[in-house]
Coordinates of C-alpha atoms in Angstrom, one line a residue:
X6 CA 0.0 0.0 0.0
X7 CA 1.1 3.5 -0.7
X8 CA 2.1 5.8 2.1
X9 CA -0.7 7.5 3.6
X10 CA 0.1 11.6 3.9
X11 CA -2.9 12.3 6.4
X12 CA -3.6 16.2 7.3
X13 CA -5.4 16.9 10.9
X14 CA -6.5 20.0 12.2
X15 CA -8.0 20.2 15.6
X16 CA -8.1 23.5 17.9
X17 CA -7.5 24.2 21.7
X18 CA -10.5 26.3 22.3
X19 CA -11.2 22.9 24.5
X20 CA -9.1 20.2 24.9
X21 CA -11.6 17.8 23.7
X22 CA -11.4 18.3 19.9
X23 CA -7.2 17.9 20.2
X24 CA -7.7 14.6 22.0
X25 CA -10.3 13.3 19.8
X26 CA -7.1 13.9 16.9
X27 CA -4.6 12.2 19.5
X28 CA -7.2 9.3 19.6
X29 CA -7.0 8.9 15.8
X30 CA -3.7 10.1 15.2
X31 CA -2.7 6.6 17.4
X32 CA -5.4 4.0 15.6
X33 CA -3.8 5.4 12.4
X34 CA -0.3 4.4 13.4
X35 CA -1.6 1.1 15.4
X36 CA -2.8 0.2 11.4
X37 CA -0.1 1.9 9.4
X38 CA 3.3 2.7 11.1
X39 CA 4.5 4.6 8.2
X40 CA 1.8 7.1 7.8
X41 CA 2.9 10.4 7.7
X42 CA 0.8 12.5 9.9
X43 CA 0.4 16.7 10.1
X44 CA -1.3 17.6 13.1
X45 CA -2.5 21.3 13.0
X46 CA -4.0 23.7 15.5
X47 CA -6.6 25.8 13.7
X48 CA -5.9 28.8 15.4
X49 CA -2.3 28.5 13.8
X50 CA -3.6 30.0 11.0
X51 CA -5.3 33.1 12.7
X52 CA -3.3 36.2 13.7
X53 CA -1.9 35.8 17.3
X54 CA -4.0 38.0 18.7
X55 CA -7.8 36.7 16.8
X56 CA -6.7 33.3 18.1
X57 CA -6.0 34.8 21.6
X58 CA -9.0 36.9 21.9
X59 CA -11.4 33.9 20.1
X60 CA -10.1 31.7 22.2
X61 CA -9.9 33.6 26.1
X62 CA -13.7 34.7 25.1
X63 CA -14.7 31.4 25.4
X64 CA -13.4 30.1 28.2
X65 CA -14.7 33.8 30.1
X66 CA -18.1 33.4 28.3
X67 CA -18.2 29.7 29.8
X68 CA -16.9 30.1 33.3
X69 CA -18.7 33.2 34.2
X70 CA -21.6 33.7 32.0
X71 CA -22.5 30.0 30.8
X72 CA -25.6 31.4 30.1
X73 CA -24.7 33.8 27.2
X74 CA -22.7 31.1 26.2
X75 CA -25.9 28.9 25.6
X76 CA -27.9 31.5 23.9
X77 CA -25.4 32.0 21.2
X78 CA -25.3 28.3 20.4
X79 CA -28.7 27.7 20.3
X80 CA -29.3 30.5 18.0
X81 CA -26.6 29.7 15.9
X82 CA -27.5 25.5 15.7
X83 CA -29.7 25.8 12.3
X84 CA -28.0 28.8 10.3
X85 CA -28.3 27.8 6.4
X86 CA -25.0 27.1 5.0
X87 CA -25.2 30.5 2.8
X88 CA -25.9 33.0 5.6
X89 CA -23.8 35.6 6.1
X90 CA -22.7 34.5 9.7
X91 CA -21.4 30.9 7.7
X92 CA -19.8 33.0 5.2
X93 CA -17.7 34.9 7.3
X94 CA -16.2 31.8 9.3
X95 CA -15.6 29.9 5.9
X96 CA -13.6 33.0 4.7
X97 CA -10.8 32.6 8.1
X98 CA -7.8 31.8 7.2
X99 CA -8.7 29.7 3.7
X100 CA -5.9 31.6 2.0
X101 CA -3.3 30.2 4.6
X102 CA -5.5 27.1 4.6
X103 CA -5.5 26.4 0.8
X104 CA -1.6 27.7 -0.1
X105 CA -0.6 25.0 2.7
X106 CA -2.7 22.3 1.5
X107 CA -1.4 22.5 -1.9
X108 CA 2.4 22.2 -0.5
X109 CA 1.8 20.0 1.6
X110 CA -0.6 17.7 -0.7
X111 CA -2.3 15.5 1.4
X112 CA -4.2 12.3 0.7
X113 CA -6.8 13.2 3.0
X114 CA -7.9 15.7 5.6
X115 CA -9.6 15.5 9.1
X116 CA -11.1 18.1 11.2
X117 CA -11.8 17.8 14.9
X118 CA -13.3 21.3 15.2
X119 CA -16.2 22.4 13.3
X120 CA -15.4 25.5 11.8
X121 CA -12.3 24.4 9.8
X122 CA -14.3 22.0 8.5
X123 CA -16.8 24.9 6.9
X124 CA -13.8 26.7 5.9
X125 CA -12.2 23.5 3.8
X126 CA -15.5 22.3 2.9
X127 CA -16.4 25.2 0.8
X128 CA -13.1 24.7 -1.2
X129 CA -13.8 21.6 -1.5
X130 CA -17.3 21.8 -2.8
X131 CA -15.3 25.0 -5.3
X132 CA -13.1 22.0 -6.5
X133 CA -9.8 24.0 -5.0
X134 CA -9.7 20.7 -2.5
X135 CA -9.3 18.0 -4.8
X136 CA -8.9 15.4 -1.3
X137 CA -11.2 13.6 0.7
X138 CA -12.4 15.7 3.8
X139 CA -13.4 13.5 6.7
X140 CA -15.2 15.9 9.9
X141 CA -14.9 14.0 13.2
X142 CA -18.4 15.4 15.2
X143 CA -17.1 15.9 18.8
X144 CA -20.5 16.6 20.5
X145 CA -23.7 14.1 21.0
X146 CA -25.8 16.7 19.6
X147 CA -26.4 18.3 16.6
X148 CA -25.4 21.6 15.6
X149 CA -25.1 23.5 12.2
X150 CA -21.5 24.5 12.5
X151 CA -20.4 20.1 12.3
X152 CA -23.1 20.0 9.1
X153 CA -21.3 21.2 5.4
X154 CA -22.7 20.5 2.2
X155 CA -18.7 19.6 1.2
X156 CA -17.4 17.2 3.5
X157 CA -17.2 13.8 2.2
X158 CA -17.5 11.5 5.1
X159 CA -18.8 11.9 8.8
X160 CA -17.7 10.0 12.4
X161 CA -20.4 10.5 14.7
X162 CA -20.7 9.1 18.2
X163 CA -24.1 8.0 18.5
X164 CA -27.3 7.3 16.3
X165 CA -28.7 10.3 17.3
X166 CA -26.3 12.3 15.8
X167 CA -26.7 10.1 12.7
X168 CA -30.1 10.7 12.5
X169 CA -30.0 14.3 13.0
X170 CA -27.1 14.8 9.9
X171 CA -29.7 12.7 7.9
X172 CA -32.7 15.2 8.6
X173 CA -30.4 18.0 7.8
X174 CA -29.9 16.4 4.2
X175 CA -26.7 14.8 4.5
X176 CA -26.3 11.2 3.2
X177 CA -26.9 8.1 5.5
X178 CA -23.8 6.5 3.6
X179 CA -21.0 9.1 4.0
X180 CA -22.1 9.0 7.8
X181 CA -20.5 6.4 10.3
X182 CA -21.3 5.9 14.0
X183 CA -18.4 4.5 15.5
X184 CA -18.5 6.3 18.8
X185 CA -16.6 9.7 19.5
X186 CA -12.9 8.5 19.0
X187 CA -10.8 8.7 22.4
X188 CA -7.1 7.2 22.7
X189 CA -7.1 3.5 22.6
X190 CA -5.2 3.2 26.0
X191 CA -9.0 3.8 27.7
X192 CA -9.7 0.7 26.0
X193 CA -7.4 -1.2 28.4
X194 CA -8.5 -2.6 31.0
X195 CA -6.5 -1.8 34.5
X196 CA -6.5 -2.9 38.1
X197 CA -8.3 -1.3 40.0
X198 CA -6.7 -2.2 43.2
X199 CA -3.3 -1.8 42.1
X200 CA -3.6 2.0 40.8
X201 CA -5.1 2.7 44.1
X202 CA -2.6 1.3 45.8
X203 CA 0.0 3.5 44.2
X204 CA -2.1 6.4 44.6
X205 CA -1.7 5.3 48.7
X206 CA -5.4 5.0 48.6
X207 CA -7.7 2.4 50.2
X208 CA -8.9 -0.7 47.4
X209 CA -11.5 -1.6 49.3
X210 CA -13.5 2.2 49.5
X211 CA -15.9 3.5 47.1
X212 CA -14.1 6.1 45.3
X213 CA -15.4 9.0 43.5
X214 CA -13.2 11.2 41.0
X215 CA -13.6 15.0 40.6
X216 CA -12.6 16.1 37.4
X217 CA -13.4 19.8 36.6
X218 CA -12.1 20.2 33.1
X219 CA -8.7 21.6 31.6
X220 CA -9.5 25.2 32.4
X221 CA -11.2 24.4 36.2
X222 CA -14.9 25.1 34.7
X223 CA -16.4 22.6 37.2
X224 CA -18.3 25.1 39.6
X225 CA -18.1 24.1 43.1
X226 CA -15.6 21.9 42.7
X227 CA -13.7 22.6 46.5
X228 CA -17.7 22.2 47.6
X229 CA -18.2 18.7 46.1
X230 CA -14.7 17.8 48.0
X231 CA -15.4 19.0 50.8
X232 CA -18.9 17.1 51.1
X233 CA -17.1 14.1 50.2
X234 CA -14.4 14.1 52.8
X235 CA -17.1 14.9 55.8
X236 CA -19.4 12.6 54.8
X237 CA -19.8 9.6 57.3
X238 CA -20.4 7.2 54.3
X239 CA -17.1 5.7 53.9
X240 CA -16.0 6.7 50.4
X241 CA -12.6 8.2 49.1
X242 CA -12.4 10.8 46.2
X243 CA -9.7 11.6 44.2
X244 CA -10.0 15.2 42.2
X245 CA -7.9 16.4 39.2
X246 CA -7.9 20.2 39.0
X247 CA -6.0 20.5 36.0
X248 CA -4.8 24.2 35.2
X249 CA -7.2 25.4 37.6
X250 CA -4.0 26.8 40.5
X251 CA -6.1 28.4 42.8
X252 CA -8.5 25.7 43.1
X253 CA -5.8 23.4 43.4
X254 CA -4.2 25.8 46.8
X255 CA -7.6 26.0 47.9
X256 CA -7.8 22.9 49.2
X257 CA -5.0 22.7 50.8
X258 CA -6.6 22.5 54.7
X259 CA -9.1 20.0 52.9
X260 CA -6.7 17.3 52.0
X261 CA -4.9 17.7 55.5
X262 CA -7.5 18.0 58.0
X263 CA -10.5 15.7 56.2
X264 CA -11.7 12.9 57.8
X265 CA -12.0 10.9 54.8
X266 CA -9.6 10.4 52.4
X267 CA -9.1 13.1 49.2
X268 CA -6.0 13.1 47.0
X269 CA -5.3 15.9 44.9
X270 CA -3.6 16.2 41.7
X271 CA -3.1 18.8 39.2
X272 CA -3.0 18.4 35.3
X273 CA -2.3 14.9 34.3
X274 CA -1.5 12.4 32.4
X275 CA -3.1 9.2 33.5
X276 CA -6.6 10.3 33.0
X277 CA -7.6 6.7 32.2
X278 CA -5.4 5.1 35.2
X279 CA -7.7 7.1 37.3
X280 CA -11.0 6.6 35.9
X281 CA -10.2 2.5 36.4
X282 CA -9.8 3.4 40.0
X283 CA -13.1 5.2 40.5
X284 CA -16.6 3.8 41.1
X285 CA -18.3 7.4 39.5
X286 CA -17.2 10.6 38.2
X287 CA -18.3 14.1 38.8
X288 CA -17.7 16.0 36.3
X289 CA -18.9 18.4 33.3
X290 CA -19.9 17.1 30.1
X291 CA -17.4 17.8 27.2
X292 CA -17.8 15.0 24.8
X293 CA -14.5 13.6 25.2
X294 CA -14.6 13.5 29.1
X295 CA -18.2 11.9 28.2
X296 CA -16.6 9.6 25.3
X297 CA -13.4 8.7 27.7
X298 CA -15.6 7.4 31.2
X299 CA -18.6 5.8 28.8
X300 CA -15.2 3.8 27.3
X301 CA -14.1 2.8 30.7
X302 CA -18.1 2.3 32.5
X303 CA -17.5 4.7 34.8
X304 CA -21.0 6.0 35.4
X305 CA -21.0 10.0 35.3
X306 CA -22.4 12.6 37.6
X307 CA -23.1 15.7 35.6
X308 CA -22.8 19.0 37.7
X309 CA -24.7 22.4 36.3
X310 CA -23.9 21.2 32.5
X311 CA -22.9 23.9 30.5
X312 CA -26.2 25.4 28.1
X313 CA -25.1 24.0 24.8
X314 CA -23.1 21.5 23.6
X315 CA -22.8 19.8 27.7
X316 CA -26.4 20.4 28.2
X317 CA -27.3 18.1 25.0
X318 CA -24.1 15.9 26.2
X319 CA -25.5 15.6 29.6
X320 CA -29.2 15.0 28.5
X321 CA -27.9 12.1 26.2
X322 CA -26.2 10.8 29.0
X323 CA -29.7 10.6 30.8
X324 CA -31.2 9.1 28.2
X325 CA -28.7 6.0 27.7
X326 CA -29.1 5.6 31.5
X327 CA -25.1 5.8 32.2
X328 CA -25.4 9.4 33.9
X329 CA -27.4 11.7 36.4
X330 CA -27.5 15.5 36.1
X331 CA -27.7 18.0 39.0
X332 CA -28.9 21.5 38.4
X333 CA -27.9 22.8 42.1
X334 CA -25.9 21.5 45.1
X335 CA -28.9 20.0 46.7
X336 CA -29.4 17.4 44.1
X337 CA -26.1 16.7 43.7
X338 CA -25.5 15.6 46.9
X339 CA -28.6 13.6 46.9
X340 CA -27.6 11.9 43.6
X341 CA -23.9 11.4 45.6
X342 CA -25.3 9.5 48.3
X343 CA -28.1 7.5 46.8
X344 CA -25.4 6.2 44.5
X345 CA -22.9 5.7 47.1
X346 CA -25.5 3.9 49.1
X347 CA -26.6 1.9 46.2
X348 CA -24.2 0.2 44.2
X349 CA -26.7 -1.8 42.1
X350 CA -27.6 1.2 40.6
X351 CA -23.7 2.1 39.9
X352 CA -23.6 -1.2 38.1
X353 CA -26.6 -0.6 36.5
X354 CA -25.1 2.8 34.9
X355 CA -22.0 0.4 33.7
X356 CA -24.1 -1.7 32.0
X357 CA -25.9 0.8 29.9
X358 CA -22.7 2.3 29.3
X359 CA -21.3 -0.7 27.8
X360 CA -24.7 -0.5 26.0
X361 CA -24.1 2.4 24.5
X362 CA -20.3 2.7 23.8
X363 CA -19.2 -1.1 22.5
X364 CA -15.8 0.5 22.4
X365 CA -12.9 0.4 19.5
X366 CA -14.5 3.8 18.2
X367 CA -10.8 5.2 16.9
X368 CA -9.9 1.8 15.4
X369 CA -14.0 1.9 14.0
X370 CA -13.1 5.3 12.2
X371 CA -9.6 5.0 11.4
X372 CA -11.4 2.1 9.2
X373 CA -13.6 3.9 7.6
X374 CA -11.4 6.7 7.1
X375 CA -8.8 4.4 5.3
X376 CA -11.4 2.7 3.0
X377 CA -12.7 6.4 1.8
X378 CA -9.1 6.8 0.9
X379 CA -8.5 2.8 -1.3
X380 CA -12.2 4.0 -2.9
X381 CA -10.4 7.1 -3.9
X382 CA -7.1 5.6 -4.9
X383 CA -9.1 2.7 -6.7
X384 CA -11.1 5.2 -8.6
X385 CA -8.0 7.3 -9.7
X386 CA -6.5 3.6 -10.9
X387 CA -9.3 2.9 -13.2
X388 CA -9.6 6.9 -14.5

């Protein structure tokens, strides 16, 4: 077989849609060790300071005014591919975009993050990209900005999604549901009792992980800990605070003085290490976070989802069965303890987890991504 030169862009306006390229970025070598692989940040190919103020909005919008947050994406989740709000984020950076692509000259492209995906879609359906475009949707919901009239083949997570792409007049057969792709090592399956060893922790206590997102988003995170290590169920929690520093000092008088045990970590790198070691999770609902603890059945906790993209992750969580949602602190504790107090129901959550997310969803796409391609390379042998 030919070398494969695959082109990925992804963006860090959320860590999700660069892990969702990590995850296929390592099924495509896991098939192919000799692909050549470009992995591109989107905002790359923005000035400095558009990528800096695009991208600080965001994470100010979502932190401290969720709500405005949620307006603008629900307004913005049917827009017509010809508006003039579509027109002016296919137009950023397609110059750069184009004059790289050319030099570059990949066999195929994939986009993690929706709006490079508009952008190389309409030069695609302009025949200036003359290469297979492949969007990867990151969300369990649909939205306008994943849906362009140019992109040749879809990976969705869920049905759902399939069905919503369908409505929206896309076609069933450039669409497959493999499950939102997450690295393969969640796919592994680790002991339980040896991780928590290492962590010093007890194998034989319940143990809940906190995990409040790359830039500390979870509100009420030091709360939720400190519930957890006063509570006279005996359970253990481990919370991960990422870049968030001061939530990280705050606890600080927690971790030493708390009658039950809490161990604290900043950003890491064994994100599936410690979801094997917890019985639940409490987090918010990106869709890889989602993808990653559906992958290892760790039944999710949902805490004041995010209007938008988390809300519609969260209520697809409810629907599968493998998560509960708390609006406030007063059902969150009472979803806490009911589950703590009822394991049947934790396993329960596992189950339709395992229901839901069979698993292998970077190998499933990585598979149909490289048969797009031999269709491609078959057709240009017979031409």
């Amino acid at each position: 077989m030919e070398q494969l030169n695959v082109l990925i862009f992804s963006a860090s306006f959320g860590a999700g849609h660069v892990r969702a390229a990590d995850a296929i970025i390592e099924a495509l070598r896991a098939k192919d060790p000799n692909v050549k692989i470009t992995h591109l940040d989107f905002g790359a190919f923005l000035s400095k300071t558009f990528n800096s103020v695009v991208k600080n909005t965001y994470i100010e919008l979502i932190k401290h005014t969720p709500r405005l947050w949620g307006k603008f994406y629900y307004r913005t989740s049917k827009i017509p591919p010809d508006s003039l709000f579509q027109r002016f984020l296919n137009g950023l950076g397609r110059r750069e975009f184009v004059r790289f692509i050319q030099v570059l000259q990949p066999d195929l492209v994939i986009c993690t993050y929706p709006t490079v995906a508009g952008v190389l879609a309409q030069q695609r359906l302009k025949g200036v990209l003359n290469v297979p475009l492949v969007t990867v949707v990151t969300d369990y919901a649909v939205h306008s900005q994943w849906i362009h009239p140019g992109v040749d083949h879809y990976i969705v997570g869920c049905e759902s999604v399939y069905e919503g792409l369908v409505a929206r007049g896309i076609n069933p057969q450039s669409i497959r549901v493999s499950g939102i792709p997450v690295s393969p090592k969640f796919e592994s399956k680790l002991d339980r009792q040896k991780i928590l060893t290492k962590l010093m922790m007890n194998p034989d206590l319940p143990t809940v992980l906190v995990m409040g997102g790359a830039y500390g988003v979870l509100g009420g995170a030091k709360w939720i800990c400190k519930v957890l290590s006063e509570t006279s169920i005996p359970v253990q929690s481990i919370v991960v605070c990422g870049q968030d520093e001061k939530l990280y000092k705050a606890l600080d008088s927690l971790v030493e003085e708390c009658k039950n045990p809490v161990a604290r970590f900043g950003f890491v790198r064994n994100v599936e290490e410690l979801m094997s070691a917890a019985d639940m999770i409490i987090t918010k609902a990106g869709g890889l976070t989602v993808s990653e603890a559906l992958t290892k059945r760790l039944p999710l906790v949902i805490f004041k989802p995010i209007p938008g993209q988390e809300e519609e992750n969260a209520l697809y969580l409810e629907e599968i069965g493998a998560g509960r949602v708390a609006q406030n602190e007063e059902e969150l504790e009472k979803i806490i303890f009911n589950l703590l107090e009822h394991p049947e129901d934790l396993e329960g959550m596992r189950t339709a987890a395992a229901k839901a997310v069979p698993g292998r969803a970077a190998e499933l796409a990585v598979e149909g991504i490289l048969q797009l391609v031999e269709d491609r390379r078959n057709i240009q042998r017979i031409g």
